[in-house]
Each structure stands twice: as C-alpha cells, then as structure tokens.
PDB file of C-alpha atoms in Angstrom:
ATOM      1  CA  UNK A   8     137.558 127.588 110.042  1.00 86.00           C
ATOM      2  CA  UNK A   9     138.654 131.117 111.601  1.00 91.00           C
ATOM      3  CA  UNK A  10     141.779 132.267 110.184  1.00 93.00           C
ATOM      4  CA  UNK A  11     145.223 131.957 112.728  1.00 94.00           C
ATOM      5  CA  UNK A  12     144.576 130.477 115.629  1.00 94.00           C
ATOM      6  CA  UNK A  13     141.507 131.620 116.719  1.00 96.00           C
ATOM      7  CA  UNK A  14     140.324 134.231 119.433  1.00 97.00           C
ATOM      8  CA  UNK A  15     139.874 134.848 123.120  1.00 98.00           C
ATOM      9  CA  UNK A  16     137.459 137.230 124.716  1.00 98.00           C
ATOM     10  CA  UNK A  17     139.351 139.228 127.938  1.00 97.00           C
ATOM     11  CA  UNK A  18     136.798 140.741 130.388  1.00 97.00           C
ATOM     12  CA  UNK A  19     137.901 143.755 132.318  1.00 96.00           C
ATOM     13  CA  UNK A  20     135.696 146.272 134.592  1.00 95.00           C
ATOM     14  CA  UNK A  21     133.466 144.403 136.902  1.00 95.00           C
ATOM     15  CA  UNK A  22     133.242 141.211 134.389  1.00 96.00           C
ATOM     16  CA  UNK A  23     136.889 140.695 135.104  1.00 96.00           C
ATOM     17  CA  UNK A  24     136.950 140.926 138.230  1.00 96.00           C
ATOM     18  CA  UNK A  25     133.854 138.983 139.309  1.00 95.00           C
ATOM     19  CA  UNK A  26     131.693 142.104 141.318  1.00 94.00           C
ATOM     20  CA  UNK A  27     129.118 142.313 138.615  1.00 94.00           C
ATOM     21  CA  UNK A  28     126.074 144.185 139.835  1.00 93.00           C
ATOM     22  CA  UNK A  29     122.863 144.457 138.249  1.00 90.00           C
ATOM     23  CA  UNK A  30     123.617 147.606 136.247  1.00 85.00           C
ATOM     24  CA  UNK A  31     126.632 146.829 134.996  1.00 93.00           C
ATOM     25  CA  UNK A  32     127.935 146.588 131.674  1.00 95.00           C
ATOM     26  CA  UNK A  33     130.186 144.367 129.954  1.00 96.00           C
ATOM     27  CA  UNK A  34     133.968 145.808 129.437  1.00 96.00           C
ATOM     28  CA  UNK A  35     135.983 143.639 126.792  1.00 96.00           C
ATOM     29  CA  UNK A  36     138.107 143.362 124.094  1.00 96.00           C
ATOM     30  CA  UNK A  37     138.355 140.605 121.439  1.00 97.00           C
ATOM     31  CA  UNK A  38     142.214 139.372 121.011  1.00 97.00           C
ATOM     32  CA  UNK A  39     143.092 137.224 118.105  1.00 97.00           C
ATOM     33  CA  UNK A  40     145.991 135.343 116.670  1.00 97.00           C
ATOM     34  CA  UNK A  41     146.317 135.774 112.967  1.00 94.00           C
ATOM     35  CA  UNK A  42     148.442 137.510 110.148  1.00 91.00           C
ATOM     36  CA  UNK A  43     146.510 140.134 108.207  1.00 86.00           C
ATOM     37  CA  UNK A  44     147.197 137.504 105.023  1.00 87.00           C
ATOM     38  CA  UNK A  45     145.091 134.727 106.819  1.00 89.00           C
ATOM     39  CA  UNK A  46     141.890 134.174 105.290  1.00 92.00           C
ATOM     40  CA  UNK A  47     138.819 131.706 106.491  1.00 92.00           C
ATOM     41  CA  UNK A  48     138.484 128.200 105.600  1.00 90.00           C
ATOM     42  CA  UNK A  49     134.758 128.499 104.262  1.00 83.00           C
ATOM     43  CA  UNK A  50     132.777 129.054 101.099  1.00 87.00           C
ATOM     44  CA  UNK A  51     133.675 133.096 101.282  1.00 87.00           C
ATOM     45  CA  UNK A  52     137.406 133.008 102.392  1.00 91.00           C
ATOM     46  CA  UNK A  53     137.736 136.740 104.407  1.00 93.00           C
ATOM     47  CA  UNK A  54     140.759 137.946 105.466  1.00 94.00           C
ATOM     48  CA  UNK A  55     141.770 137.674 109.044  1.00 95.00           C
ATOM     49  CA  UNK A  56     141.067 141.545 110.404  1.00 94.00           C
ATOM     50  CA  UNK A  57     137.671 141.087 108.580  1.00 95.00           C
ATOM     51  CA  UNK A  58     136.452 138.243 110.067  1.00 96.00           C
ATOM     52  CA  UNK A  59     137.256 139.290 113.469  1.00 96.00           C
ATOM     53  CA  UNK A  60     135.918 142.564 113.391  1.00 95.00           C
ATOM     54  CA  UNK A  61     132.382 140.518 111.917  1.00 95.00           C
ATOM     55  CA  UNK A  62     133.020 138.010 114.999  1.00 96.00           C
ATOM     56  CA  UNK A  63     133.346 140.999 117.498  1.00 96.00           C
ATOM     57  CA  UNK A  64     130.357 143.229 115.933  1.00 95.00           C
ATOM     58  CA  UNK A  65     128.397 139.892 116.050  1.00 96.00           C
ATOM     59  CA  UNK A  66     129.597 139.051 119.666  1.00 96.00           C
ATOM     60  CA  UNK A  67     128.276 142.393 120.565  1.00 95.00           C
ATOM     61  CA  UNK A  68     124.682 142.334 119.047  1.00 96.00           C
ATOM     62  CA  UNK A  69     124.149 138.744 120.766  1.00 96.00           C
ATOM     63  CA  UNK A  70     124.822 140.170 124.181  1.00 96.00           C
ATOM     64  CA  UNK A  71     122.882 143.691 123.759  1.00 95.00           C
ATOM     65  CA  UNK A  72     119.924 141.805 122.278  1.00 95.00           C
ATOM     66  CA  UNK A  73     116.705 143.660 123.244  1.00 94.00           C
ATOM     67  CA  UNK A  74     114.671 141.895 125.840  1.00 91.00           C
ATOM     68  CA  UNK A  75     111.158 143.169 127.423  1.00 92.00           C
ATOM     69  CA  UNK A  76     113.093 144.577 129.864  1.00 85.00           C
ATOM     70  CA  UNK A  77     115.797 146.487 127.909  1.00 88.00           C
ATOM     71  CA  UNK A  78     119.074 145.602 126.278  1.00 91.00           C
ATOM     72  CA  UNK A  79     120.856 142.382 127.955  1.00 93.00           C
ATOM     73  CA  UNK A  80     123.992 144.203 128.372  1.00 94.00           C
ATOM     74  CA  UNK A  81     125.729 147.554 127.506  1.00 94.00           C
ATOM     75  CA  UNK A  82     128.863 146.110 125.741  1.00 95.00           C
ATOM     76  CA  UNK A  83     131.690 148.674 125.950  1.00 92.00           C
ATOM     77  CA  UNK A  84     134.948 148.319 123.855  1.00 91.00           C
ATOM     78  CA  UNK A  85     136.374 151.237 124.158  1.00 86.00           C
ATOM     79  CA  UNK A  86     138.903 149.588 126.431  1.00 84.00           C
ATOM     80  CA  UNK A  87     140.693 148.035 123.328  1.00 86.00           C
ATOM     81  CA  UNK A  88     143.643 149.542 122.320  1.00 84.00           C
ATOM     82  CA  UNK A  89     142.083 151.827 119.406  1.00 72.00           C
ATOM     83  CA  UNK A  90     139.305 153.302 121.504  1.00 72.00           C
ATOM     84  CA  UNK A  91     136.627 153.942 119.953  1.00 71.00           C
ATOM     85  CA  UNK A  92     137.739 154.752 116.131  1.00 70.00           C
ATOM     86  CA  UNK A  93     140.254 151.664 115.230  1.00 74.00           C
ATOM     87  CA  UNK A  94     139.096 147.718 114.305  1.00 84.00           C
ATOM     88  CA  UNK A  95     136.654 146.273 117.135  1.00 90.00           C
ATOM     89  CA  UNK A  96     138.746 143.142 117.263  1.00 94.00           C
ATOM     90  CA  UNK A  97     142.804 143.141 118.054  1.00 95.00           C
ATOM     91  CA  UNK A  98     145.421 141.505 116.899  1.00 96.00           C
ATOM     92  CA  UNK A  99     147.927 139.624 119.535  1.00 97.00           C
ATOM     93  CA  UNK A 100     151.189 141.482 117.926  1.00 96.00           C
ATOM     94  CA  UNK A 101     149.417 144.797 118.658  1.00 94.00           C
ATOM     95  CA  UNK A 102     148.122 143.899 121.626  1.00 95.00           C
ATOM     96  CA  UNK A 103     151.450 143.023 123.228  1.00 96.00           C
ATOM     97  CA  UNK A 104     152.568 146.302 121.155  1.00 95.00           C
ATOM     98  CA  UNK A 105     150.201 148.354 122.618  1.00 94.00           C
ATOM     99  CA  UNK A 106     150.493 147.253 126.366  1.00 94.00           C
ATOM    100  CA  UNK A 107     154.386 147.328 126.236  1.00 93.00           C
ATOM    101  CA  UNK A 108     155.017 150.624 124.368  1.00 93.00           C
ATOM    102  CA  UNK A 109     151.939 153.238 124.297  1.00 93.00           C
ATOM    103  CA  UNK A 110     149.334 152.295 126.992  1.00 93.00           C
ATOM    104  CA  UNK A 111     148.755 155.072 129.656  1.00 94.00           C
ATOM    105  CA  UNK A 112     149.012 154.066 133.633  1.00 95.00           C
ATOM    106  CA  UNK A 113     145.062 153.990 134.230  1.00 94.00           C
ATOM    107  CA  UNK A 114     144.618 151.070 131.110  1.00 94.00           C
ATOM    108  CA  UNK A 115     147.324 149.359 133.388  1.00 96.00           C
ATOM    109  CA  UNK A 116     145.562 150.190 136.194  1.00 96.00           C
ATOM    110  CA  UNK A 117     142.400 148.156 134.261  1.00 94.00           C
ATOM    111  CA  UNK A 118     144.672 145.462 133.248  1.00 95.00           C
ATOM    112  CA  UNK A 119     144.609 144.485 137.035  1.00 95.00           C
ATOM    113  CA  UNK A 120     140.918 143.069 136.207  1.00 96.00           C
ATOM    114  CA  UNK A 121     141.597 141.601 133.455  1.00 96.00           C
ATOM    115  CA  UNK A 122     140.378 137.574 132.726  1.00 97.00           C
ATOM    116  CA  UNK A 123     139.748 135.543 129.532  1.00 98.00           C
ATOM    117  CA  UNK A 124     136.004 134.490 129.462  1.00 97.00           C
ATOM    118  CA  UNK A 125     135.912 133.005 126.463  1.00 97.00           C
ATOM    119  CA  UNK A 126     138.038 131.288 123.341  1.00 96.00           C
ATOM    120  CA  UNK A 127     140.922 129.453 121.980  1.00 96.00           C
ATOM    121  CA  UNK A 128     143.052 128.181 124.852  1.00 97.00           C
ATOM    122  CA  UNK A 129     146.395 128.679 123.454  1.00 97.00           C
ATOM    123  CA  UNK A 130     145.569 132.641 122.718  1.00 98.00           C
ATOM    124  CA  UNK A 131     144.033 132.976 125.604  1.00 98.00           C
ATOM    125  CA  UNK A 132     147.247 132.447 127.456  1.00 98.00           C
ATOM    126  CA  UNK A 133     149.117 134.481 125.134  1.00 98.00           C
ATOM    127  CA  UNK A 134     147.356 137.178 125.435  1.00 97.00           C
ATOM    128  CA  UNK A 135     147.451 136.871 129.446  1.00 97.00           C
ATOM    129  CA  UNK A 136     151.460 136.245 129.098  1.00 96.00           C
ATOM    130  CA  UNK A 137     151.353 139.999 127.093  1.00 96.00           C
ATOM    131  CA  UNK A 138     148.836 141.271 129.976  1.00 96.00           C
ATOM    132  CA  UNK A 139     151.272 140.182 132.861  1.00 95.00           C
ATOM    133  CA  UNK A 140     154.515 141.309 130.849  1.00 94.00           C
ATOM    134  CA  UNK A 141     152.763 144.722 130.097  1.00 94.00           C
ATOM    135  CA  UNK A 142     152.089 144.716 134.296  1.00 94.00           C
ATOM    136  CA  UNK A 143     155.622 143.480 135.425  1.00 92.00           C
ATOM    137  CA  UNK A 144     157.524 146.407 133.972  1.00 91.00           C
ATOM    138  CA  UNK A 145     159.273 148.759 136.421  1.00 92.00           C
ATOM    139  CA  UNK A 146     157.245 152.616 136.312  1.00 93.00           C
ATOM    140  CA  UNK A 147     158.463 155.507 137.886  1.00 96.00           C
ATOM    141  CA  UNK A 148     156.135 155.717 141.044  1.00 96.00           C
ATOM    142  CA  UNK A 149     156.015 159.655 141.159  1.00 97.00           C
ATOM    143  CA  UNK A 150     154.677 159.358 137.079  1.00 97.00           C
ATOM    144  CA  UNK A 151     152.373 156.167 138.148  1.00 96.00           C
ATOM    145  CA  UNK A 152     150.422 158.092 140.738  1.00 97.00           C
ATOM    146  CA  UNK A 153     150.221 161.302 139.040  1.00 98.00           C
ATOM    147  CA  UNK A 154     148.745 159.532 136.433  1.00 97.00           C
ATOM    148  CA  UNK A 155     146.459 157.970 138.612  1.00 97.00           C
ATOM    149  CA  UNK A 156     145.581 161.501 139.632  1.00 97.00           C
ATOM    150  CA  UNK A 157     144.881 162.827 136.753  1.00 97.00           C
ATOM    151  CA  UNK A 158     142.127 160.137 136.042  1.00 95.00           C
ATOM    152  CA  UNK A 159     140.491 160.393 138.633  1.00 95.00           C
ATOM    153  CA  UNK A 160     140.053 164.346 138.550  1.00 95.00           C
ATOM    154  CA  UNK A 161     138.394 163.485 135.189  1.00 95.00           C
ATOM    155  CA  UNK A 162     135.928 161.331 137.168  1.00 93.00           C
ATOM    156  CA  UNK A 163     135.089 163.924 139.497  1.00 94.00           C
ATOM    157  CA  UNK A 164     134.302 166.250 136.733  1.00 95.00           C
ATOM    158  CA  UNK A 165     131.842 163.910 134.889  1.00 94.00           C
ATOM    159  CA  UNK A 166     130.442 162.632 138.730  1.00 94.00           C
ATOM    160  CA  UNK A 167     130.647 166.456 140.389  1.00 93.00           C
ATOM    161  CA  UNK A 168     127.167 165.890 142.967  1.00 92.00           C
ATOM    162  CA  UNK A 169     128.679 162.246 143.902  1.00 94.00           C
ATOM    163  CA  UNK A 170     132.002 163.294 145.799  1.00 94.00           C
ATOM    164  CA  UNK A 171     129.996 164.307 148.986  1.00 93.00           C
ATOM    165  CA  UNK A 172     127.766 161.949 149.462  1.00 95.00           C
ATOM    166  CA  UNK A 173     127.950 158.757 151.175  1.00 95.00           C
ATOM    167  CA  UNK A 174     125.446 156.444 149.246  1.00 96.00           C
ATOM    168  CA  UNK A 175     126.967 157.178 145.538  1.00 96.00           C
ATOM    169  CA  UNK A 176     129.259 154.404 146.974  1.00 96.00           C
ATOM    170  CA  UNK A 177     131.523 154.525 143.839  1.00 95.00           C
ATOM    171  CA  UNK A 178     132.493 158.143 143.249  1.00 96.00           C
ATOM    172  CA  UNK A 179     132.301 159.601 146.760  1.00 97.00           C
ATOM    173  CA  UNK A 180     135.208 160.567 147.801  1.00 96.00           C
ATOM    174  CA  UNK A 181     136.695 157.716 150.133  1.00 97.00           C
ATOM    175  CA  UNK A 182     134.594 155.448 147.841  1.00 97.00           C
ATOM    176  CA  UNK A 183     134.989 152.342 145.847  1.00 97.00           C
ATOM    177  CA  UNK A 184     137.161 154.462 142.818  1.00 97.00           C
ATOM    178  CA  UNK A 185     139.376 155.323 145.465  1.00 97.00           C
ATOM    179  CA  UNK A 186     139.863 151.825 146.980  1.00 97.00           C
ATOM    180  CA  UNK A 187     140.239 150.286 143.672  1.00 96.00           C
ATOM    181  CA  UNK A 188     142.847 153.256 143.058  1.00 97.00           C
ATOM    182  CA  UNK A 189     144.413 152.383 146.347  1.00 97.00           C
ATOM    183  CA  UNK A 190     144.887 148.443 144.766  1.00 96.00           C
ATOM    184  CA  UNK A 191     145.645 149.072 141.674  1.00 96.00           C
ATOM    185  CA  UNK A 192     148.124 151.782 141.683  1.00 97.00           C
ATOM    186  CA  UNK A 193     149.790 149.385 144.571  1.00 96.00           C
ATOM    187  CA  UNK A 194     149.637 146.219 142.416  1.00 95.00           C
ATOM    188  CA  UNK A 195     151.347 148.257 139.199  1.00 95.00           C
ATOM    189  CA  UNK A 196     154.489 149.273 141.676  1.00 94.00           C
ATOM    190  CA  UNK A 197     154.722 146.724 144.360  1.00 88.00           C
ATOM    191  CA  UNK A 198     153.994 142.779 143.318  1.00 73.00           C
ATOM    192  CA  UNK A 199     154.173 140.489 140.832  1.00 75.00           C
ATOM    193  CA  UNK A 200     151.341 140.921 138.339  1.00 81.00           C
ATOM    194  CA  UNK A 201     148.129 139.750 139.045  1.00 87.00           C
ATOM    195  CA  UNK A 202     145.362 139.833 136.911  1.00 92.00           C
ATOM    196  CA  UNK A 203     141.441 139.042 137.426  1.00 93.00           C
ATOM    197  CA  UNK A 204     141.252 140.610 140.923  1.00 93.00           C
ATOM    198  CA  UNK A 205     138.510 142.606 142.658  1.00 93.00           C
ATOM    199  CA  UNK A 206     139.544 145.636 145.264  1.00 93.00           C
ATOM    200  CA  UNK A 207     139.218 142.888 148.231  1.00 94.00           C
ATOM    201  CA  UNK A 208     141.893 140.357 146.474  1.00 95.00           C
ATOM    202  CA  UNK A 209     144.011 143.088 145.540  1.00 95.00           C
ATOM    203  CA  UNK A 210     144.656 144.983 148.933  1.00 96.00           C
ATOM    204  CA  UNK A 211     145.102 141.403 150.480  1.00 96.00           C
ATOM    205  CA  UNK A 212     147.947 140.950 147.797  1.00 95.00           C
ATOM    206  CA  UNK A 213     149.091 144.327 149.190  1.00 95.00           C
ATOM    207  CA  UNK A 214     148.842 143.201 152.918  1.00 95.00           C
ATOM    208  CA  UNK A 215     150.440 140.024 151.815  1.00 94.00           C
ATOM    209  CA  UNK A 216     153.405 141.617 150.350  1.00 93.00           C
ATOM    210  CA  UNK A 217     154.033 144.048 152.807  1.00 93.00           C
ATOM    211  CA  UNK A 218     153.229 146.873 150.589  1.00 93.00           C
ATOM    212  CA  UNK A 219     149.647 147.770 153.171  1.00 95.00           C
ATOM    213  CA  UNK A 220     150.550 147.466 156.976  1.00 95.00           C
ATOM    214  CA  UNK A 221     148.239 145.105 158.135  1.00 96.00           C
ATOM    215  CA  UNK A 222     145.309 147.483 160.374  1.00 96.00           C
ATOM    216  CA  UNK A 223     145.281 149.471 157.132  1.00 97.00           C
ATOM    217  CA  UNK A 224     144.813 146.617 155.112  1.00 97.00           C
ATOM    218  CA  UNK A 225     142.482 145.419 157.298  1.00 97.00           C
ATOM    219  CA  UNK A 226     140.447 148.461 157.506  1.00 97.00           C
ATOM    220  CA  UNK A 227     140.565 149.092 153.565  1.00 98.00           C
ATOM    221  CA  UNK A 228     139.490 145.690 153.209  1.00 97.00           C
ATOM    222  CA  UNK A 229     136.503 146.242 155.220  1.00 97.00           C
ATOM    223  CA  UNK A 230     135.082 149.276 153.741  1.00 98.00           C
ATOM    224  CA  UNK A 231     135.738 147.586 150.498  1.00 97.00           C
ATOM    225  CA  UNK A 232     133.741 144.894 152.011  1.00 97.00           C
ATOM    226  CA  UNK A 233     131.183 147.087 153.063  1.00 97.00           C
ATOM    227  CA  UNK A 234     130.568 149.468 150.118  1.00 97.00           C
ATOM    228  CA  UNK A 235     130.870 146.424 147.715  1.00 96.00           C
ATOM    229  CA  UNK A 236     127.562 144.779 149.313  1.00 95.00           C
ATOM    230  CA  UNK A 237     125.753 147.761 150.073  1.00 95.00           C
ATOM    231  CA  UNK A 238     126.198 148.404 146.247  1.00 96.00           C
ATOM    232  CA  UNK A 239     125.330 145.039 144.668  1.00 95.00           C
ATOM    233  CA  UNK A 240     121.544 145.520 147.044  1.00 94.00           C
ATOM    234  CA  UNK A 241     120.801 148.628 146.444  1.00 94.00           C
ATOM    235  CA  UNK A 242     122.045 148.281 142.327  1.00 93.00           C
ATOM    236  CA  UNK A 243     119.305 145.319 142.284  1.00 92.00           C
ATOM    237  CA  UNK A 244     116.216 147.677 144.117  1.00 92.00           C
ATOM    238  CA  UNK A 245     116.674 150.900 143.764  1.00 90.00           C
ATOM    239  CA  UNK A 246     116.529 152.588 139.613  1.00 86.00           C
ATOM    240  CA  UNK A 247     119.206 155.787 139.848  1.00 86.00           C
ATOM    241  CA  UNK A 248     120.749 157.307 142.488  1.00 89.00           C
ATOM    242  CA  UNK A 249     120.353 155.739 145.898  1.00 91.00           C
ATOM    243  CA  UNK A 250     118.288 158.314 148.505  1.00 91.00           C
ATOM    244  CA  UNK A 251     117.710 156.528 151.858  1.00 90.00           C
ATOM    245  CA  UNK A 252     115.002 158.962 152.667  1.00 89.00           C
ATOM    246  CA  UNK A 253     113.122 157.181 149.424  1.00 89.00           C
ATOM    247  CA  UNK A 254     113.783 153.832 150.338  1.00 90.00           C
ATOM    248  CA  UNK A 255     111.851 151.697 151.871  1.00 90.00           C
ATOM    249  CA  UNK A 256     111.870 150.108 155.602  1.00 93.00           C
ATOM    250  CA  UNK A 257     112.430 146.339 153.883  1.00 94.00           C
ATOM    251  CA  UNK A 258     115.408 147.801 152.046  1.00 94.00           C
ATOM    252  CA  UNK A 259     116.980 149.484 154.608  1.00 95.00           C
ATOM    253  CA  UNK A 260     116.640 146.784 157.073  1.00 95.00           C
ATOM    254  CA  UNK A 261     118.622 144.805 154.693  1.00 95.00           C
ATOM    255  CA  UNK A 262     121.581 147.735 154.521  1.00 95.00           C
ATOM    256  CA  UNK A 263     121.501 147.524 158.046  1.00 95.00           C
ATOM    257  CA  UNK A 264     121.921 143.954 158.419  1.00 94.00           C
ATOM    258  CA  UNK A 265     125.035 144.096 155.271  1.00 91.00           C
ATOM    259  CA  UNK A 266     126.829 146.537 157.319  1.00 93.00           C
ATOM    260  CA  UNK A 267     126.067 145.430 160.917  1.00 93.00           C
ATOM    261  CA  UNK A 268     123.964 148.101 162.042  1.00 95.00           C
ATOM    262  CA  UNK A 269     121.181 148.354 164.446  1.00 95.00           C
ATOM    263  CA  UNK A 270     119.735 152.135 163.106  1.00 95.00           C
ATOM    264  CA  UNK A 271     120.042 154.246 159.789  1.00 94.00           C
ATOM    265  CA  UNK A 272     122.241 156.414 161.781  1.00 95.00           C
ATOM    266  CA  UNK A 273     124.135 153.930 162.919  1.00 96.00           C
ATOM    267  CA  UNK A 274     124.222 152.563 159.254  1.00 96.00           C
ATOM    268  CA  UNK A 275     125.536 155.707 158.002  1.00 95.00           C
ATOM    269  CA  UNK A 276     127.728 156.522 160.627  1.00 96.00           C
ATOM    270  CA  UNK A 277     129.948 152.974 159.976  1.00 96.00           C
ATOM    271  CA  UNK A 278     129.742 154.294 156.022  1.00 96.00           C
ATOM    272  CA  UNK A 279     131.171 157.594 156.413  1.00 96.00           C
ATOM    273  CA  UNK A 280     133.984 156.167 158.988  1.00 97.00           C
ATOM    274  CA  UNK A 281     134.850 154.061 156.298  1.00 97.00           C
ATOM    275  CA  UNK A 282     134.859 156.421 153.554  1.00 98.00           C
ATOM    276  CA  UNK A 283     137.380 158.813 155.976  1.00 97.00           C
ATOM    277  CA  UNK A 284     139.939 156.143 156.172  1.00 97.00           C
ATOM    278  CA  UNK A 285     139.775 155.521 152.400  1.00 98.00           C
ATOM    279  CA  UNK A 286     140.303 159.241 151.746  1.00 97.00           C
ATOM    280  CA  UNK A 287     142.679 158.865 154.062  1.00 97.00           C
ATOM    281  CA  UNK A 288     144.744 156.406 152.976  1.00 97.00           C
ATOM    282  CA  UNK A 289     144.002 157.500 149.313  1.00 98.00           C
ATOM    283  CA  UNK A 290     145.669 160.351 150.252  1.00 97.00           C
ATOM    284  CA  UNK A 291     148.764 158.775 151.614  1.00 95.00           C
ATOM    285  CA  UNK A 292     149.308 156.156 148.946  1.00 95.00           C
ATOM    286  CA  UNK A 293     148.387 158.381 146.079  1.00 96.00           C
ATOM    287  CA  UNK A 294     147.826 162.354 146.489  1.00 91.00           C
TER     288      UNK A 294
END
C-alpha cells in the first residue's frame, strides 16, 4: 500500500480547465498526503517522498509514451511548487505552505484552472480546500496587476512576431493571454474562489458578480468564444503557425462558418474587432 493517504493528480493549463486542443500539453502536479517517516506496505518498504517521486516519474513516462505519431503528451511539471529542480511529487503540508506564503500572483493566476483528475478522494479535496484558501486571501490590487504585467511582458519577449498578428490567437495582443488575464486577475480580487474554469466561465463569474458590466462581459465573452474555436480547428489542421494565405478553401470555409462570416475579409475583420476590445479592456482592467 502507498504510504499516508495516498495521492491526487491536479490538472492546470488547458487540462484544468477543459479547452484542450490538439497540441496541447499536460500541466500537473502530483499532491500527496504523507509524513516523510511513512514508508510502503510492500516487499521493499520506501519512504514516503520516494515513492511518490517513483509514482510521479512513472505517471509521466506512461503519458509521454512514444507512439507512431510522436510522444502522447508533453507532461510539464514545472508548475509544482519547486519548479523544475525540487521532488516531482508534493507534499500536502508544503503545498498549502507554498500557496499561502511564497507563491507569486501569476501561479495564482494558474490556480484559477486548477481540477483534480485523478486519486485518493479525501486528498483530493484537501488539496482543493488549500487551492481555494491560497485564492480567497485579500491582495493588494495595484501589486496583483503589476504582477500580472510583468508576466505577460515575459510572454511577449519569448512570442515577439505573435503580438501583431491576428491568427497567433493566443499571444496577439487582444488575444486569448489577455482574456484569460482579464479573468483571472478579476477572479484573484473580486469573487469567491473558483477553481477549474476556462476564460468563458470565468468572465461570466465576473459579469455575475458585478465585477464586468454586462456589454463588456458580453463582448469579452464572445471573442473568447470566437478565438477559442477558431483555435481548437486550426490546432487540429494546420502543423505551426496558422497563415490563411496557406490554408486551404475547406479550412477556411470552416473558420468562416465558427465565426459567422460570409468572406475571409469578413472573417478577419470580426477577429481583429474582437482583439481591439480585448486590448481594450485589457488595458482598463489591468495596464
């Protein structure tokens, strides 16, 4: 038997909040419930950190297995609270440790997406409990958005040829990064915590609360709407960067008919309008 009480496996990224396109990869970080004294119950007892790190690096080769197409998934961990150098797996104590005392505002920010996919029930809501506690403190909202700044300026440095233009849907400015900005920053100073939400659930909390006025939240909503779809079709045809002059009639026959259009320039005439009131708004809500 595992040592403690067991494991739970919380998804964040696009995992956690359900928008999973073909080219994503898998965000997580293994949570378990055990003193560093526990050992196994098993013909080589191993103490508790041991096993779990074995459990997580074994977790990880089963969903990267090779396949005749490529790996099955990219696993990335570096969301757990030591990065990239500490143990793969986490204890619950320094979980809730981390969250409450030395996380920064944009692994808050991720916390918003956060679900348990898989594991032992009662740490699964444990560690959720320490999510939502970590989520529900008061933050200075000057400090939460600078923050919020600062992150993404390092995404426009590693994405520089994305912020003008329309089809890199995620980094452009006015694009999905911003709207999931918009939702998240709003989430960490405005409502309850919620946790396991997409961009579309999370502005409608906003709208809900009365932290969006409702023709902004309606018009966020739909871009996130838009740019959401248009991503998840073009993710499954198109290998790299999206160039509409490259694809082909079928394909953009089917953007057309995701964002309503009747002609390419109509297409990307309804994109741009609403990337221009997510920079927009971006701009009012955060900087």
């Amino acid at each position: 038997a595992a040592p403690g009480r067991g494991a739970a496996v919380l998804a964040l990224g696009r995992l956690g909040s359900r928008e999973m396109t073909a080219g994503s990869d898998l965000d997580l970080i293994v949570v378990y419930d055990a003193e560093s004294a526990d050992v196994s119950d098993g013909p080589k007892p191993t103490p508790a950190p041991q096993f779990y790190a074995r459990l997580t690096q074994a977790l990880t080769l089963a969903l990267s297995a090779p396949t005749a197409e490529g790996p099955l998934y990219e696993v990335d961990m570096r969301l757990r609270p030591s990065g990239r150098a500490g143990p793969l797996a986490t204890s619950l104590a320094a979980f809730r440790r981390y969250q409450r005392e030395e996380a920064w505002t944009w692994e808050h920010m991720a916390l918003t997406r956060a679900r348990v996919v898989a594991g032992d029930d009662g740490v699964a809501a444990a560690t959720l409990a320490a999510a939502r506690e970590a989520l529900g403190r008061e933050r200075d909202p000057a400090a939460a958005k600078a923050d919020a700044l600062a992150m993404r300026a390092r995404l426009d440095e590693a994405h520089p040829k994305d912020l003008r233009d329309p089809w890199a849907l995620k980094h452009v400015r006015g694009g999905l990064v911003d709207l999931e900005y918009i939702a998240q920053v709003g989430l960490l100073l405005t409502t309850a915590p919620l946790l396991g939400v997409d961009g579309g659930a999370g502005l409608e909390a906003l709208r809900e609360s009365g932290a969006l006025a409702p023709e902004e939240a309606g018009d966020l909503i739909d871009a996130w709407r838009l740019m959401s779809g248009m991503l998840a079709l073009t993710r499954v045809a198109v290998e790299g960067p999206f160039q509409p002059e490259q694809a082909g009639s079928a394909l953009m026959r089917i953007l057309r008919r995701c964002a309503g259009a009747d002609s390419d320039a109509a297409l990307e005439a309804r994109l741009q309008a609403a990337q221009t009131a997510v920079r927009a708004s971006f701009a009012r809500r955060i900087g």
